[in-house]
Short mmCIF file of C-alpha atoms in Angstrom, two decimals:
data_model
loop_
_atom_site.label_atom_id
_atom_site.label_comp_id
_atom_site.label_asym_id
_atom_site.label_seq_id
_atom_site.Cartn_x
_atom_site.Cartn_y
_atom_site.Cartn_z
CA MET A 1 101.87 268.81 79.21
CA ILE A 2 103.78 267.10 76.45
CA PRO A 3 104.13 263.60 75.08
CA ARG A 4 107.53 262.16 74.48
CA ARG A 5 107.99 262.89 70.80
CA GLN A 6 105.31 265.14 69.36
CA PHE A 7 107.44 266.15 66.41
CA MET A 8 108.14 269.66 65.29
CA GLY A 9 105.84 269.94 62.29
CA GLY A 10 105.88 273.58 61.21
CA LEU A 11 108.83 274.42 63.44
CA VAL A 12 111.13 272.36 61.25
CA LEU A 13 110.98 274.36 58.04
CA ALA A 14 110.63 272.33 54.87
CA SER A 15 110.69 274.98 52.16
CA GLY A 16 110.23 273.57 48.68
CA ALA A 17 108.54 270.45 50.04
CA LEU A 18 106.14 268.43 47.96
CA ALA A 19 102.44 268.72 48.61
CA ALA A 20 101.09 266.83 51.61
CA CYS A 21 100.67 263.08 51.10
CA LYS A 22 102.51 263.09 47.76
CA LYS A 23 104.96 260.22 47.58
CA ILE A 24 108.67 260.90 47.40
CA GLU A 25 109.83 260.50 43.83
CA GLY A 26 113.26 259.90 42.40
CA ASP A 27 115.29 257.76 40.07
CA GLY A 28 114.67 254.62 42.08
CA ALA A 29 118.34 253.69 42.09
CA GLN A 30 119.26 250.84 44.37
CA SER A 31 120.97 251.84 47.59
CA GLY A 32 122.61 248.55 48.42
CA ILE A 33 120.53 248.03 51.57
CA SER A 34 118.73 244.78 51.01
CA GLY A 35 118.60 242.19 53.75
CA ALA A 36 121.84 242.95 55.58
CA THR A 37 122.79 246.61 55.61
CA VAL A 38 125.94 247.69 53.83
CA GLY A 39 127.85 250.30 55.80
CA GLY A 40 127.59 253.81 54.38
CA ALA A 41 125.04 252.84 51.72
CA ILE A 42 123.36 255.73 49.91
CA LEU A 43 119.57 255.82 50.20
CA SER A 44 117.67 256.75 47.03
CA ALA A 45 114.31 258.51 46.91
CA THR A 46 112.64 255.13 46.44
CA ASP A 47 114.50 253.70 49.44
CA LEU A 48 113.37 256.62 51.56
CA GLU A 49 109.73 256.37 50.46
CA ASP A 50 109.78 252.64 51.25
CA ALA A 51 111.22 253.36 54.69
CA LEU A 52 108.55 255.95 55.48
CA VAL A 53 105.70 253.69 54.36
CA GLY A 54 107.17 250.80 56.32
CA SER A 55 107.55 253.00 59.37
CA SER A 56 103.82 253.79 59.22
CA TYR A 57 103.23 250.05 59.69
CA LEU A 58 105.72 249.83 62.55
CA GLY A 59 104.67 253.12 64.17
CA THR A 60 101.58 251.60 65.84
CA GLY A 61 99.57 254.76 65.24
CA GLY A 62 102.27 257.11 66.51
CA GLY A 63 105.53 258.62 65.37
CA GLY A 64 104.07 261.61 63.58
CA SER A 65 102.42 262.40 60.27
CA LEU A 66 103.39 260.45 57.15
CA SER A 67 102.55 263.43 54.92
CA GLU A 68 104.80 265.74 56.94
CA ALA A 69 107.53 263.09 56.86
CA ARG A 70 107.33 262.97 53.07
CA GLU A 71 107.50 266.76 52.89
CA LEU A 72 110.60 266.92 55.08
CA ILE A 73 112.50 264.28 53.11
CA ALA A 74 111.40 265.76 49.76
CA ALA A 75 112.71 269.17 50.82
CA ASP A 76 116.08 267.70 51.76
CA LEU A 77 116.31 265.84 48.45
CA ALA A 78 115.43 269.03 46.57
CA ALA A 79 118.18 270.83 48.49
CA GLY A 80 120.70 268.25 47.32
CA HIS A 81 121.30 266.48 50.62
CA THR A 82 122.55 262.89 50.49
CA PHE A 83 121.07 260.25 52.77
CA THR A 84 123.27 257.40 53.94
CA ALA A 85 122.84 254.53 56.38
CA ILE A 86 125.33 252.42 58.28
CA SER A 87 125.00 249.26 60.33
CA VAL A 88 125.91 249.33 64.00
CA ASP A 89 128.58 246.70 63.34
CA ASP A 90 130.38 249.11 61.02
CA LEU A 91 130.89 251.72 63.75
CA ALA A 92 134.35 252.06 65.24
CA ASP A 93 134.35 251.10 68.91
CA ASP A 94 135.56 254.56 69.94
CA ALA A 95 133.18 256.47 67.65
CA ARG A 96 130.30 258.39 69.24
CA VAL A 97 126.69 258.59 68.11
CA ALA A 98 123.63 260.28 69.61
CA CYS A 99 119.86 260.25 69.32
CA PRO A 100 118.06 263.46 68.21
CA TYR A 101 114.31 264.04 68.46
CA GLY A 102 111.80 266.76 69.20
CA LEU A 103 109.21 267.55 71.85
CA ALA A 104 106.34 269.94 71.23
CA SER A 105 103.20 271.02 73.01
CA LEU A 106 99.89 269.56 71.84
CA ALA A 107 98.19 272.89 72.50
CA PRO A 108 97.98 275.45 69.68
CA ILE A 109 100.59 278.16 70.02
CA SER A 110 99.15 281.16 71.85
CA ASP A 111 99.21 284.66 70.41
CA ALA A 112 101.55 285.72 73.20
CA MET A 113 103.96 282.86 72.55
CA GLN A 114 103.88 283.53 68.80
CA ALA A 115 104.59 287.21 69.38
CA LYS A 116 107.59 286.32 71.56
CA LEU A 117 108.87 283.92 68.93
CA ASP A 118 108.40 286.44 66.11
CA ALA A 119 110.29 289.06 68.13
CA SER A 120 113.19 286.75 68.98
CA GLU A 121 116.48 287.85 67.46
CA ASN A 122 117.89 284.33 67.74
CA ARG A 123 114.95 282.37 66.31
CA VAL A 124 115.84 278.80 65.35
CA ASP A 125 113.82 276.91 62.77
CA GLU A 126 115.55 273.57 63.38
CA PRO A 127 115.93 273.18 67.17
CA VAL A 128 116.53 269.42 66.95
CA GLN A 129 119.58 269.95 64.77
CA LEU A 130 120.77 272.70 67.11
CA ALA A 131 120.41 270.37 70.11
CA PHE A 132 122.54 267.77 68.32
CA GLU A 133 125.23 270.35 67.55
CA THR A 134 125.05 271.70 71.12
CA LEU A 135 125.81 268.23 72.47
CA GLU A 136 128.72 267.88 70.04
CA LYS A 137 130.19 271.16 71.29
CA HIS A 138 129.76 270.12 74.92
CA LEU A 139 131.57 266.83 74.33
CA ASP A 140 134.11 268.39 71.95
CA THR A 141 133.51 265.62 69.46
CA LYS A 142 131.96 265.07 66.05
CA PHE A 143 129.32 262.37 66.13
CA ALA A 144 129.88 259.58 63.62
CA GLY A 145 126.19 259.01 63.07
CA VAL A 146 122.62 259.53 64.19
CA ILE A 147 120.66 257.02 66.24
CA LEU A 148 117.08 257.01 65.02
CA GLY A 149 114.81 257.89 67.94
CA GLU A 150 111.94 255.56 67.09
CA ILE A 151 110.34 253.98 64.03
CA GLY A 152 107.36 256.10 63.05
CA PRO A 153 106.95 258.29 59.95
CA LEU A 154 107.96 261.76 61.14
CA SER A 155 110.28 260.49 63.85
CA LEU A 156 112.15 258.43 61.28
CA ALA A 157 112.16 261.29 58.76
CA GLU A 158 113.53 263.74 61.27
CA GLY A 159 116.40 261.44 62.26
CA LEU A 160 117.26 260.78 58.62
CA SER A 161 116.99 264.48 57.79
CA ILE A 162 119.30 265.60 60.57
CA ALA A 163 121.88 263.01 59.55
CA ALA A 164 121.70 264.15 55.91
CA ARG A 165 121.97 267.84 56.77
CA LEU A 166 124.96 267.17 59.05
CA GLY A 167 126.64 264.93 56.48
CA VAL A 168 126.76 261.82 58.67
CA PRO A 169 125.03 258.45 58.25
CA ALA A 170 121.94 257.33 60.08
CA LEU A 171 122.32 254.10 61.97
CA ASP A 172 120.30 251.10 60.87
CA ALA A 173 119.03 251.05 64.44
CA ASP A 174 116.77 252.94 66.81
CA THR A 175 115.91 252.97 70.51
CA VAL A 176 112.52 251.20 70.30
CA GLY A 177 111.75 249.35 67.06
CA ARG A 178 108.37 251.12 66.90
CA ALA A 179 106.85 254.35 68.25
CA VAL A 180 106.14 254.77 71.97
CA PRO A 181 104.43 257.24 74.32
CA GLU A 182 107.17 257.95 76.88
CA ILE A 183 110.90 258.50 77.17
CA ASN A 184 110.98 255.57 79.63
CA GLN A 185 110.52 253.23 76.66
CA HIS A 186 114.10 253.84 75.54
CA SER A 187 116.46 250.93 74.94
CA VAL A 188 119.58 252.79 76.06
CA LYS A 189 117.91 253.60 79.37
CA VAL A 190 116.70 250.00 79.79
CA ALA A 191 120.25 248.81 79.09
CA GLY A 192 121.40 250.82 82.11
CA ILE A 193 123.40 253.38 80.13
CA PRO A 194 122.81 257.03 81.10
CA LEU A 195 120.96 259.19 78.60
CA THR A 196 123.12 262.10 79.77
CA PRO A 197 124.65 264.39 78.87
CA ILE A 198 121.62 265.61 76.95
CA GLY A 199 121.68 268.54 74.55
CA ALA A 200 118.55 270.68 74.26
CA ALA A 201 117.56 273.72 72.22
CA THR A 202 114.43 275.79 71.71
CA PRO A 203 113.01 277.81 68.80
CA PHE A 204 114.06 280.92 70.73
CA GLY A 205 117.74 280.02 70.32
CA ASP A 206 118.21 278.77 73.87
CA GLU A 207 120.92 276.10 74.12
CA MET A 208 121.43 273.94 77.21
CA VAL A 209 123.03 270.72 78.39
CA VAL A 210 121.67 268.43 81.08
CA LYS A 211 124.92 267.03 82.47
CA THR A 212 123.43 264.55 84.96
CA LEU A 213 120.04 263.48 86.25
CA GLY A 214 119.43 262.70 89.89
CA ASP A 215 117.00 260.01 88.73
CA PRO A 216 116.89 258.69 85.15
CA THR A 217 113.10 259.11 85.09
CA ARG A 218 113.59 262.87 85.49
CA ALA A 219 114.58 263.22 81.82
CA GLU A 220 110.99 263.49 80.64
CA ASP A 221 110.04 265.91 83.44
CA VAL A 222 112.97 268.23 82.80
CA LEU A 223 112.66 268.27 79.02
CA ARG A 224 108.87 268.59 79.20
CA ALA A 225 109.27 271.71 81.34
CA VAL A 226 111.60 273.27 78.77
CA ALA A 227 109.18 272.50 75.95
CA GLU A 228 106.22 273.88 77.91
CA ALA A 229 108.08 277.14 78.41
CA SER A 230 109.08 277.35 74.75
CA GLN A 231 106.30 275.57 72.82
CA ALA A 232 108.91 273.12 71.53
CA CYS A 233 112.27 271.64 72.44
CA GLY A 234 114.89 269.87 70.33
CA VAL A 235 116.70 267.09 72.16
CA ALA A 236 119.81 264.97 71.57
CA ASP A 237 120.45 262.25 74.12
CA SER A 238 122.34 258.95 74.51
CA PRO A 239 125.82 259.98 73.30
CA ILE A 240 127.08 256.39 73.34
CA THR A 241 130.19 254.83 71.86
CA GLY A 242 130.30 252.35 69.02
CA ALA A 243 131.30 249.65 71.51
CA GLN A 244 128.23 250.38 73.64
CA ALA A 245 125.98 250.47 70.57
CA LYS A 246 127.14 246.99 69.60
CA GLN A 247 126.22 245.44 72.95
CA ASP A 248 123.09 243.29 72.81
CA GLY A 249 120.05 245.18 74.04
CA THR A 250 121.45 248.70 73.73
CA LEU A 251 119.68 249.44 70.43
CA VAL A 252 117.08 247.78 68.21
CA THR A 253 119.28 246.95 65.26
CA GLY A 254 118.14 246.50 61.67
CA SER A 255 114.99 248.55 62.21
CA LEU A 256 115.58 250.86 59.23
CA THR A 257 116.10 247.83 56.99
CA LEU A 258 112.90 246.26 58.35
CA ALA A 259 110.90 249.42 57.62
CA ARG A 260 112.35 249.51 54.11
CA SER A 261 111.53 245.84 53.56
CA ILE A 262 107.89 246.33 54.54
CA GLY A 263 107.53 249.47 52.43
CA SER A 264 109.15 247.78 49.45
CA ALA A 265 106.83 244.79 49.78
CA VAL A 266 103.79 247.10 49.81
CA ARG A 267 105.03 249.04 46.77
CA GLU A 268 105.77 245.91 44.77
CA ALA A 269 102.44 244.30 45.66
CA LYS A 270 100.53 247.40 44.56
CA ALA A 271 102.42 247.43 41.26
CA ALA A 272 101.72 243.73 40.71
CA GLY A 273 98.06 243.97 41.67
CA THR A 274 98.49 241.58 44.61
CA ASP A 275 97.54 242.11 48.27
CA PRO A 276 99.74 244.80 49.91
CA ILE A 277 98.50 243.89 53.39
CA GLU A 278 99.56 240.28 53.02
CA ALA A 279 102.87 241.42 51.52
CA ALA A 280 103.52 243.67 54.52
CA ARG A 281 102.50 240.96 56.96
CA ALA A 282 104.91 238.50 55.37
CA ALA A 283 107.77 241.02 55.16
CA GLY A 284 107.43 241.81 58.86
CA ASP A 285 106.69 238.21 59.93
CA GLY A 286 103.46 239.52 61.37
CA TYR A 287 99.82 238.62 61.91
CA LEU A 288 96.54 239.73 60.39
CA LEU A 289 94.44 240.64 63.43
CA PHE A 290 91.32 242.09 61.75
CA THR A 291 89.73 243.72 58.73
CA GLY A 292 86.78 246.06 59.10
CA THR A 293 85.42 249.57 59.02
CA VAL A 294 85.79 252.30 61.60
CA ALA A 295 82.62 252.23 63.71
CA ASP A 296 83.53 254.71 66.45
CA PHE A 297 86.38 256.47 68.19
CA GLU A 298 86.84 258.56 71.30
CA TRP A 299 89.83 260.84 71.88
CA ARG A 300 90.91 263.07 74.75
CA ASP A 301 94.01 265.00 75.75
CA GLU A 302 95.08 263.62 79.13
CA ASP A 303 98.29 264.96 80.67
CA GLY A 304 99.47 265.85 77.18
CA PHE A 305 98.95 262.37 75.74
CA LEU A 306 96.38 261.42 73.13
CA GLN A 307 94.24 258.84 74.89
CA GLY A 308 91.17 257.01 73.66
CA GLU A 309 89.65 253.98 72.03
CA LEU A 310 89.09 252.92 68.43
CA THR A 311 86.24 250.54 67.54
CA LEU A 312 85.99 248.57 64.30
CA ALA A 313 83.18 246.49 62.80
CA GLY A 314 84.36 243.36 61.02
CA THR A 315 84.31 242.67 57.28
CA GLY A 316 85.34 239.67 55.20
CA GLU A 317 86.35 236.75 57.39
CA PHE A 318 85.73 238.94 60.44
CA THR A 319 82.12 239.86 59.56
CA GLY A 320 79.98 239.99 62.67
CA GLN A 321 82.97 240.53 64.97
CA SER A 322 84.15 243.70 66.72
CA PHE A 323 87.62 244.99 67.41
CA THR A 324 88.84 247.68 69.81
CA THR A 325 92.20 249.21 70.58
CA ASP A 326 93.15 251.31 73.60
CA VAL A 327 95.40 254.22 72.71
CA LYS A 328 97.97 256.28 74.57
CA ASN A 329 99.49 258.06 71.57
CA GLU A 330 100.05 254.53 70.17
CA HIS A 331 97.90 251.38 70.21
CA LEU A 332 98.58 249.55 73.47
CA VAL A 333 95.92 246.84 73.90
CA ALA A 334 93.74 245.21 71.23
CA ARG A 335 90.65 243.07 71.77
CA ARG A 336 88.64 241.03 69.29
CA ASP A 337 85.09 240.34 70.46
CA GLY A 338 86.25 241.38 73.93
CA ALA A 339 89.18 238.92 74.10
CA VAL A 340 92.72 240.32 74.27
CA ILE A 341 94.46 239.57 70.98
CA ALA A 342 97.64 241.69 71.31
CA THR A 343 99.28 244.07 73.79
CA CYS A 344 102.32 246.28 74.06
CA PRO A 345 105.24 245.94 73.69
CA ASP A 346 104.14 243.95 70.62
CA LEU A 347 103.03 246.10 67.71
CA ILE A 348 99.40 246.83 66.78
CA SER A 349 98.97 248.87 63.60
CA VAL A 350 95.87 250.00 61.69
CA ILE A 351 96.29 250.26 57.91
CA ASP A 352 94.07 252.19 55.50
CA LEU A 353 92.81 249.84 52.78
CA GLU A 354 92.63 252.56 50.12
CA THR A 355 96.12 254.04 50.45
CA HIS A 356 97.75 251.05 52.17
CA ASP A 357 99.54 253.47 54.50
CA GLY A 358 99.48 253.08 58.26
CA VAL A 359 96.94 255.38 59.94
CA VAL A 360 98.42 257.83 62.46
CA ASN A 361 96.20 258.42 65.50
CA PRO A 362 93.68 260.10 65.57
CA GLY A 363 93.30 260.31 61.78
CA TYR A 364 90.20 258.15 61.29
CA THR A 365 86.83 258.70 59.65
CA ARG A 366 83.72 256.65 60.35
CA GLY A 367 83.23 253.99 57.72
CA GLN A 368 86.91 254.00 56.75
CA ALA A 369 88.02 250.54 55.55
CA VAL A 370 91.06 249.29 57.46
CA ALA A 371 93.10 246.23 58.31
CA VAL A 372 94.93 245.61 61.59
CA LEU A 373 98.34 243.97 61.61
CA GLY A 374 100.34 242.79 64.60
CA PHE A 375 104.10 242.28 64.81
CA LYS A 376 106.41 240.85 67.46
CA SER A 377 108.37 243.37 69.49
CA ASP A 378 112.15 243.29 69.67
CA PRO A 379 113.34 240.67 72.20
CA LEU A 380 114.78 243.36 74.48
CA TRP A 381 111.24 244.49 75.36
CA ARG A 382 110.31 240.98 76.47
CA THR A 383 113.02 240.93 79.13
CA ASP A 384 112.23 241.78 82.75
CA GLY A 385 113.84 245.19 82.30
CA GLY A 386 111.89 245.90 79.13
CA LEU A 387 108.55 244.79 80.55
CA ALA A 388 109.12 246.89 83.66
CA VAL A 389 108.56 250.01 81.53
CA PHE A 390 106.64 248.64 78.55
CA SER A 391 103.96 246.17 79.60
CA PRO A 392 100.19 246.52 79.98
CA ARG A 393 100.60 246.77 83.77
CA TYR A 394 103.03 249.68 83.37
CA PHE A 395 100.19 251.60 81.70
CA GLY A 396 97.66 250.64 84.37
CA TYR A 397 95.99 247.60 82.81
CA GLU A 398 95.27 244.54 84.94
CA LEU A 399 96.90 242.39 82.28
CA ASP A 400 100.14 240.47 82.05
CA PHE A 401 102.01 240.56 78.76
CA ARG A 402 101.57 237.50 76.60
CA PRO A 403 103.47 237.27 73.30
CA ILE A 404 101.34 237.90 70.25
CA GLU A 405 102.29 234.51 68.82
CA GLU A 406 100.56 232.88 71.80
CA LEU A 407 97.40 234.97 71.45
CA VAL A 408 96.74 234.71 67.73
CA ARG A 409 97.36 232.35 64.86
CA ARG A 410 98.33 233.54 61.40
#
């Protein structure tokens, strides 16, 4: 089985990319996005690197590899693509936008599947882009921009990359404000707007459109089945209008700017020799939940999701204390000395204290020095409709959601 957005990795070719983990480099020119987004602003290499680093803080352990995200963006920059961003408010009411992302199997590709793919005459190296274009053809329209699927390193990079390659801006907005395990945690769906029609495409060159769903929850089942049969599936859903995008609760607005602000704060603190963790906490109006070293971790593949628990031993002001997080792709519930300190939909992120990048699950080593930051979720997730699909009880915990600001003091 398949998690919601296990991004394409090697199936999205990034020829000419920089080496893994190398930061994106450029002239550092200002893009004009600072505080409030300016419509159609050009994003420089520095802007993009800041956004990716910031997204690793907001990704809550999910959203794909930061090193692969850097490779993808570096390849697009090397190819001469221009990245632009636009605020939701700058969309025309009758314009259309859509949300592209990828699904892929956690299992290694089998020899038989690889042989089929190698023999395919219509092989597609960028199925997410093809899905987006398939949906455009079905609707006989040119999308005015790309809705970012979620805020996590590779998920963000893929949305930005598709927008750049298609020559349209990315919205300063996404459907979550963080990374999430399931398609049910989708703001457009929670707002009561159909995700359909949905464009889909596979590496084999298959193109399809899901025109309607008998039940909105069937989206994950249907798309998962396509990805299982093809190893991967590109998806483009939520072809909404500008007027719909502007309605409160349809999208998490300003999320690209927030990621950039956190990444910029980290970069500037490192250059100044000050504390990057505190800078990120302040930029995101967040909370320091813990500092420590990785004591233990346990991971398993359960129904296609990465599930497990991370255990930390305290250092500094937290010496003698323990910290655990429960994971379903992302961190869902955190406890300090056994007491709940934060839960979904609020954000729980583990940061490496050497690189000051967010750690993507399950990329830990025993003894690794880390900090844990918490951030408030977007208000839409604290509504009854949001909590119905994104609360501890939704994931099977006997816990009610309590806002992080009530559970912890700065």
